[in-house]
XYZ file of C-alpha atoms in Angstrom:
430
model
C 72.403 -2.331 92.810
C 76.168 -1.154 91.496
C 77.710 1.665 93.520
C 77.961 3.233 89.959
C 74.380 3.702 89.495
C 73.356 7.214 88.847
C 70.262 7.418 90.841
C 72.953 7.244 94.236
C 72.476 10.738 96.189
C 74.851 11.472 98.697
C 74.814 14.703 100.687
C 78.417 16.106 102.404
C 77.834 18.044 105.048
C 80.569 20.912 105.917
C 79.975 23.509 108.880
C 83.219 25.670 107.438
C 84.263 27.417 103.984
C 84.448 24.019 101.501
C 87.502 25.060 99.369
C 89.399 25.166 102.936
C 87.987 21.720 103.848
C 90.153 19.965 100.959
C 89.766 16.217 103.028
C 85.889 16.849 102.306
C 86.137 18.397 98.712
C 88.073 15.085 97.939
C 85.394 12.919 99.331
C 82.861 14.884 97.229
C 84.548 14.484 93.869
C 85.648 10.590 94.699
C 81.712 10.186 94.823
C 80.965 12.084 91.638
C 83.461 9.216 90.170
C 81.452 6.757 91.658
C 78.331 7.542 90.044
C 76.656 9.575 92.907
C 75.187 13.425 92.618
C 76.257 14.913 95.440
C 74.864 17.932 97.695
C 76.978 20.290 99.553
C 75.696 21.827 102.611
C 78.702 24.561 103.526
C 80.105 27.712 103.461
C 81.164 29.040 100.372
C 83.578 32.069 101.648
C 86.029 31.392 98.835
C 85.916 31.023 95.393
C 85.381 27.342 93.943
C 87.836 25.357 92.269
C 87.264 24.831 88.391
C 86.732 21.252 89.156
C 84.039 21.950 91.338
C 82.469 24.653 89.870
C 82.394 22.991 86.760
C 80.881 19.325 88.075
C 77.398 19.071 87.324
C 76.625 16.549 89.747
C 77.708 18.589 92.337
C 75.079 20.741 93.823
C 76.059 23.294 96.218
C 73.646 24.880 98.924
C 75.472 27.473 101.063
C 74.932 28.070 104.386
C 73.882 31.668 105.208
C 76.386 33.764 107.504
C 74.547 35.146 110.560
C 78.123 36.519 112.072
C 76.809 40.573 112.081
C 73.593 38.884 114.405
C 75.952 38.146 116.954
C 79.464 39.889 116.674
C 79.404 42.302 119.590
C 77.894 40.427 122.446
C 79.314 38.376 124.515
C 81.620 35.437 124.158
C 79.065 32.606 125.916
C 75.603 34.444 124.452
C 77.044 34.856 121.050
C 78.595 31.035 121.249
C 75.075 30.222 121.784
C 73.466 32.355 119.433
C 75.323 31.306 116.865
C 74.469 27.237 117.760
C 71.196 28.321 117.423
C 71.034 30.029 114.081
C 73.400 27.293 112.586
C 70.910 24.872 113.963
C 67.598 26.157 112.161
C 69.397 26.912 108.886
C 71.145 23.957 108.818
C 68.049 22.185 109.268
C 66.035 23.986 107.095
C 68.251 22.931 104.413
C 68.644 19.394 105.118
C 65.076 18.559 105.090
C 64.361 20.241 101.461
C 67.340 18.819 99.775
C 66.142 15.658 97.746
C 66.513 12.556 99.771
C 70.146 11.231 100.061
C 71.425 7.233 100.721
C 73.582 8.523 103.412
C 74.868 12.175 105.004
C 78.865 12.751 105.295
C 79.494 14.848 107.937
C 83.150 16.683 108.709
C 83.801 16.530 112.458
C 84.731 19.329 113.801
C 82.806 21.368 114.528
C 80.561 19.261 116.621
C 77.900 21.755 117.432
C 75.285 22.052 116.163
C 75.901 19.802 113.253
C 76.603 16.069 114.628
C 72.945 16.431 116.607
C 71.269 18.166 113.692
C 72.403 15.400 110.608
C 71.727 13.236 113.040
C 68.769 14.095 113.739
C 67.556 14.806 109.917
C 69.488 11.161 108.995
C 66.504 9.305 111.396
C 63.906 11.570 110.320
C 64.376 10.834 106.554
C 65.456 7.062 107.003
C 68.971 7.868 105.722
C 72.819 6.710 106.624
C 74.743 8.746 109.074
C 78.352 8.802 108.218
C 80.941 11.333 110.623
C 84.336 11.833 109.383
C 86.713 12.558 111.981
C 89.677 14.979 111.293
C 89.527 16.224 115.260
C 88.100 16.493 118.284
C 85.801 19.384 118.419
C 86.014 19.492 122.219
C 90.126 19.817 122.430
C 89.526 22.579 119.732
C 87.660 24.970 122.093
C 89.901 24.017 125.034
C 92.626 25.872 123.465
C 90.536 29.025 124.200
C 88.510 27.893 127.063
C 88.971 26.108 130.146
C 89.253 22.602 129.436
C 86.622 22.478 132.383
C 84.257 25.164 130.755
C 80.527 24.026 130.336
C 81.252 24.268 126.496
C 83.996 21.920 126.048
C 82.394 19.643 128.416
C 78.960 19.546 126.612
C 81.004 19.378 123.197
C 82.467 16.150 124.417
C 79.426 14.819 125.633
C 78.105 15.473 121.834
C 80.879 13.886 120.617
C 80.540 10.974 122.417
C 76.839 10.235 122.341
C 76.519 11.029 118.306
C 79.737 9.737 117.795
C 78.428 6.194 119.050
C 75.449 6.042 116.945
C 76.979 7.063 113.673
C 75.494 4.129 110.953
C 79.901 4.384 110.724
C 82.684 6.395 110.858
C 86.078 7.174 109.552
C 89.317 9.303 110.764
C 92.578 10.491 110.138
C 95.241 8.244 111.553
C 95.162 4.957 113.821
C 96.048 7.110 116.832
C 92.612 8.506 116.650
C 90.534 5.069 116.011
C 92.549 3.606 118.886
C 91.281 6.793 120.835
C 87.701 6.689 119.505
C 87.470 3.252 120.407
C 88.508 3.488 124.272
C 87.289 7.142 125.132
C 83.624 6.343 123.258
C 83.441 2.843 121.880
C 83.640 4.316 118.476
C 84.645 1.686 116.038
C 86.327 3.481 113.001
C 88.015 2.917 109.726
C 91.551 4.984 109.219
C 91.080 6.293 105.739
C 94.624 8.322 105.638
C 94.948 12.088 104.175
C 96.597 11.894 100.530
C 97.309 14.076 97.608
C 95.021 14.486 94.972
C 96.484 14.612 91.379
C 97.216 18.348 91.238
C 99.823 17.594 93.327
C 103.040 16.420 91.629
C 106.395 17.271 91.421
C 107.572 20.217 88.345
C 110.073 19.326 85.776
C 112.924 22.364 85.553
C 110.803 24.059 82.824
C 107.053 23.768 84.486
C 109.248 25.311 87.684
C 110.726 27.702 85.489
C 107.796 29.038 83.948
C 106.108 29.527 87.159
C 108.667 31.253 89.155
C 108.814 33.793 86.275
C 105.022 34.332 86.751
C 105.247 34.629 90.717
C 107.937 36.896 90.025
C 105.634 39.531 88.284
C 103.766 40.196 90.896
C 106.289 39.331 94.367
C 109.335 41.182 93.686
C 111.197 38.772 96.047
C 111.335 36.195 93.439
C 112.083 38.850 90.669
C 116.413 38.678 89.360
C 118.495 41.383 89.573
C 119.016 41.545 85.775
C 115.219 41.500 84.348
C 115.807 38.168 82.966
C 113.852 35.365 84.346
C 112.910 34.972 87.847
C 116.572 34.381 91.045
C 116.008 30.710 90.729
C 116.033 30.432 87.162
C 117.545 31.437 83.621
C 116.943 30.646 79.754
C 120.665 29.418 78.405
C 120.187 28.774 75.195
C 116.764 28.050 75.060
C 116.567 25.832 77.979
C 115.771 26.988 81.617
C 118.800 26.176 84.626
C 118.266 27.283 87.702
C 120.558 29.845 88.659
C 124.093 28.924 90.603
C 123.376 31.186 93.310
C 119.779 30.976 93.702
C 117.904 31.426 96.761
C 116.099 28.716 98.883
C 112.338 28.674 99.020
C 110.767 27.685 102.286
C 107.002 26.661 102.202
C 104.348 26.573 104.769
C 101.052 26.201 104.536
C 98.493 27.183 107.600
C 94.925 28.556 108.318
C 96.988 31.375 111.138
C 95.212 29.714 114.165
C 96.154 29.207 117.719
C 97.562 25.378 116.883
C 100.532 27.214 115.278
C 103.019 29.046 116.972
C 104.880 31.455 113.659
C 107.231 32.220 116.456
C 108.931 29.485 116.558
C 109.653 30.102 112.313
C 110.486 33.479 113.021
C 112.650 32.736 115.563
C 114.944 30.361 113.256
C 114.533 33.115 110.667
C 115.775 35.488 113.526
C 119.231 33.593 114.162
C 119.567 32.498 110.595
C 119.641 35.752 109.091
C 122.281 36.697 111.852
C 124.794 33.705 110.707
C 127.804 34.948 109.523
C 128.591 31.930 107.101
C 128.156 33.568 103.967
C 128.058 30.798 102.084
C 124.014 29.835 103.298
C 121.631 30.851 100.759
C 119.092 33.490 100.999
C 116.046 32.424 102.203
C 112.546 32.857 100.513
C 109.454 32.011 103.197
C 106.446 31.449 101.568
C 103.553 31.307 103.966
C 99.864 30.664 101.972
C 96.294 30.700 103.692
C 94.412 32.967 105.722
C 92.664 33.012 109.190
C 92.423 35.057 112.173
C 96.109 35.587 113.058
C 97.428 36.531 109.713
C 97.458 40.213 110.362
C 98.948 39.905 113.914
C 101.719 37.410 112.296
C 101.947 39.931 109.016
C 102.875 42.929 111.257
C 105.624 41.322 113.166
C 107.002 40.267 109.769
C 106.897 43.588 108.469
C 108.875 44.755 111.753
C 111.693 42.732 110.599
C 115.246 43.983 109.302
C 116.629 40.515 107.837
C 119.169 41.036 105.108
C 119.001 37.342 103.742
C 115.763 36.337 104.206
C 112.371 37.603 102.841
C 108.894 36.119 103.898
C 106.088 36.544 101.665
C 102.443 35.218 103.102
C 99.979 35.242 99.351
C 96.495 33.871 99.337
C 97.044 31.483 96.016
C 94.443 30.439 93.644
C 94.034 26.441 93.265
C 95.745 26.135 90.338
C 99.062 28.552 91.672
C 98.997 26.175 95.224
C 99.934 23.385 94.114
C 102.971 24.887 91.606
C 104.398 27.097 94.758
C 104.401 24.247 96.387
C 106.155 21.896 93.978
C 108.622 24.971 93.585
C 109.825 25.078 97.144
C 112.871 22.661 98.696
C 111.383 22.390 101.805
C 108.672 22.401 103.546
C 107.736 23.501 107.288
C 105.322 22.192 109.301
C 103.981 23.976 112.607
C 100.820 22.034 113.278
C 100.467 20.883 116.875
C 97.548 18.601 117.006
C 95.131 20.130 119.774
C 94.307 16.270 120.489
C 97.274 15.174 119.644
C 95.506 12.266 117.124
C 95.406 14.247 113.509
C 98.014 14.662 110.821
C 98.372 17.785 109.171
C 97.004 17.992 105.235
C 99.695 20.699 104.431
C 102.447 18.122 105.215
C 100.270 15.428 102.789
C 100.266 18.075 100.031
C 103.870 18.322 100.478
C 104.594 15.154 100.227
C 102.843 14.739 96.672
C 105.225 17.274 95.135
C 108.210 15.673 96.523
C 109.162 18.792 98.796
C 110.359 17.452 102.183
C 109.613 18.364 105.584
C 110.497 19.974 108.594
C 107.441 19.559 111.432
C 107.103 19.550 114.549
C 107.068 16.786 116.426
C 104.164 15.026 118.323
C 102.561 11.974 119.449
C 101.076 10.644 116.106
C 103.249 12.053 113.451
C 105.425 9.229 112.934
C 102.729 7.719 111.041
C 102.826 10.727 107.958
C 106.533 11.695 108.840
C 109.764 8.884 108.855
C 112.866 10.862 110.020
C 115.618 11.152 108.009
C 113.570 9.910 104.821
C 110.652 12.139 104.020
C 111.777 14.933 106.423
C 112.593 16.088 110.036
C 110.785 17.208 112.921
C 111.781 19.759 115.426
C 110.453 21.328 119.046
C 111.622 24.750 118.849
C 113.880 27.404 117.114
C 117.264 25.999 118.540
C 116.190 22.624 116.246
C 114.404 24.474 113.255
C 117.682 26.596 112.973
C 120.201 23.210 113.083
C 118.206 21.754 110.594
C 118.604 24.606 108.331
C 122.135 24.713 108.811
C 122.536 21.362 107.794
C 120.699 20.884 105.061
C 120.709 24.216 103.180
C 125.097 24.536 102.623
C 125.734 23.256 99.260
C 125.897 20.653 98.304
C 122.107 19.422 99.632
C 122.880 16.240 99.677
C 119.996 15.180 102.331
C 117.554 17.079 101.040
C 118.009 15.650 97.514
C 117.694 12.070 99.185
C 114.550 12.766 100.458
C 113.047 14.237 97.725
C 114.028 11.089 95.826
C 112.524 9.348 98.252
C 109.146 11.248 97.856
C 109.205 11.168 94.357
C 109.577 7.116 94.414
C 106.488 6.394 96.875
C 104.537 8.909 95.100
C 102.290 6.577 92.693
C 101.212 4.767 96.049
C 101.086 8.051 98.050
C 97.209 8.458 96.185
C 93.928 9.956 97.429
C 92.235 7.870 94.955
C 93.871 4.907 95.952
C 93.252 5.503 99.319
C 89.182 6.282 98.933
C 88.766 3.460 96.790
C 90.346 0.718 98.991
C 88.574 2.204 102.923
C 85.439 4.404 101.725
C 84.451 2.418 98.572
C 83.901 -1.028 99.840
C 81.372 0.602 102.225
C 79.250 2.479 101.057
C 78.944 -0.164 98.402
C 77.640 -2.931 100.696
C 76.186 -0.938 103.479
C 73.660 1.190 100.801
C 73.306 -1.339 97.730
């Protein structure tokens, strides 16, 4: 039977909002390609993307939201709680949903959804498929005690389930090599990559965006009314300005992986250099998640004089244009396992914006130094780098956006998907 028969059925399995899960919206819309209807088990928190909403083989079930059941009691009861009434809904939905050839499951979280598809997957004689972005376990050890009866029974989960997955993919070859000694997990490395949305601007597509940010953040709007700083109309055509300021770019989900201080601080001493011939500085931070409001009032605390910080929530089609605007990225992931690469870096990378990350063990295989961007390990190196590379002329960071912009046909989600995920599920459930 040919992979691009239309009876396939494939159900993708998300315990987290699915717009913020981009790896597993990606997955969803490569099968659609491939001739399967696909059902979504997630949370829907945030509005869908028009090529999403408007897929008709797409079929969304939402999980229901049982947060007010358990918000005020304790930390273990309510952990437990919530396990509990993630476990019957989640099963509830699995076993009405019309039969699927296999279940794709995001990992993390762990609990309760690697024993519950698993469980459903034998039940209904289907394919069990986990996609590893993390380790669930070193997730909750960032706010428990790597000893606590939690983590510990997370990694047990992780290990039995992860074992007898029909197979599995992950993020980078750090983490097969770990799956495979820590659990025996054999796994396929199906790397992170841009989808088409994101691609480099030409000077007008920049242009023209810039002046429509700049209607509604006043840190992007000139001085004289016309245009937006970066950019000006001479003569019909759009330059950017002589003078304009530098945009900065970051995207994160305000979590306890990512320490803002360690931006702020560089923003700190920057704004205190008494060069006057840096550029201003315009910080773009996008997403939302717990810490935003604890991150947003320090911001607002702040006195700088050349550099402003603005944190929007932007729409699917704006992300990928602010992006593609900025001239450099920043990158303040720390792996909690130490094995995953960060998506926002990916992204990044597609619209030729270098980037500045920091540093651990796994991210030489996303980041080369020097080429596609730096990494750092605290203020003291976030602020050299921005000395270096923001004085005019930019020569570096023009290199490496050349760079970016050269790899960038290769540098493909599709590609990607079709060469690691498609010559599975072809053989394995033909």
């Amino acid at each position: 039977m040919s992979i691009n028969n239309s009876k396939k059925r494939a159900c993708v399995v998300v315990l987290g909002d699915f717009e913020r899960s981009p790896r597993m919206k990606y997955h969803t819309l490569s099968l659609v390609k491939s001739g399967y209807d696909v059902d979504v088990v997630a949370y829907f928190d945030t509005s869908l993307s028009p090529e999403t909403h408007q897929e008709h083989k797409i079929h969304l079930h939402p999980m229901r939201d049982f947060t007010s059941c358990y918000r005020y009691l304790p930390r273990l009861l309510s952990y437990f709680l919530k396990a509990f009434l993630q476990s019957i809904s989640l099963l509830c939905t699995l076993m009405i949903i019309k039969k699927p050839d296999f279940f794709l499951l995001q990992n993390p979280p762990s609990i309760p959804t690697l024993p519950i598809v698993y469980f459903v997957s034998r039940l209904r004689g289907t394919k069990f498929i986990i996609d590893w972005h993390n380790y669930g376990f070193t997730i909750l050890a960032l706010s428990l005690n790597p000893n606590h009866l939690l983590v510990r029974l997370c990694r047990m989960i992780e290990g039995i389930f992860g074992s007898r997955a029909d197979h599995n993919f992950c993020v980078s070859q750090a983490m097969a090599k770990d799956l495979k000694h820590r659990w025996n997990v054999e796994a396929v490395v199906l790397y992170d990559r841009p989808t088409p949305g994101f691609l480099p601007l030409n000077i007008g597509e920049r242009c023209e965006f810039l002046e429509k940010i700049a209607q509604i953040y006043p840190e992007f709007r000139s001085d004289d009314g016309e245009g937006s700083k970066l950019c000006q109309i001479i003569e019909g055509k759009c330059e950017e300005r002589s003078d304009r300021p530098v945009i900065i770019i970051s995207g994160t989900s305000w979590t306890e992986d990512e320490d803002f201080n360690i931006l702020l601080g560089a923003l700190d001493e920057y704004d205190g250099q008494s060069d006057s011939s840096l550029p201003y500085l315009i910080c773009v931070i996008t997403g939302k998640g717990p810490l935003k409001d604890y991150y947003s009032n320090i911001i607002s605390r702040r006195g700088w004089h050349r550099v402003s910080v603005i944190t929007p929530w932007l729409s699917s089609e704006d992300y990928p244009k602010m992006v593609a605007s900025a001239d450099l990225g920043i990158s303040l992931h720390t792996s909690s396992s130490n094995l995953d690469l960060p998506m926002k870096i990916i992204d990044m990378f597609g619209c030729a914006v270098p980037v500045l990350a920091i540093t651990y063990d796994c991210l030489n295989e996303l980041l080369s130094e020097g080429y596609n961007g730096l990494t750092f390990r605290n203020s003291k190196d976030l602020l050299a780098h921005f000395l270096k590379l923001l004085k005019s002329p930019r020569h570096q960071i023009s290199s490496m956006q050349d760079n970016l912009r050269k790899n960038r046909p290769q540098f493909s989600w599709d590609t990607e998907w079709a060469k690691k995920m498609g010559p599975i599920i072809s053989s394995k459930f033909d």
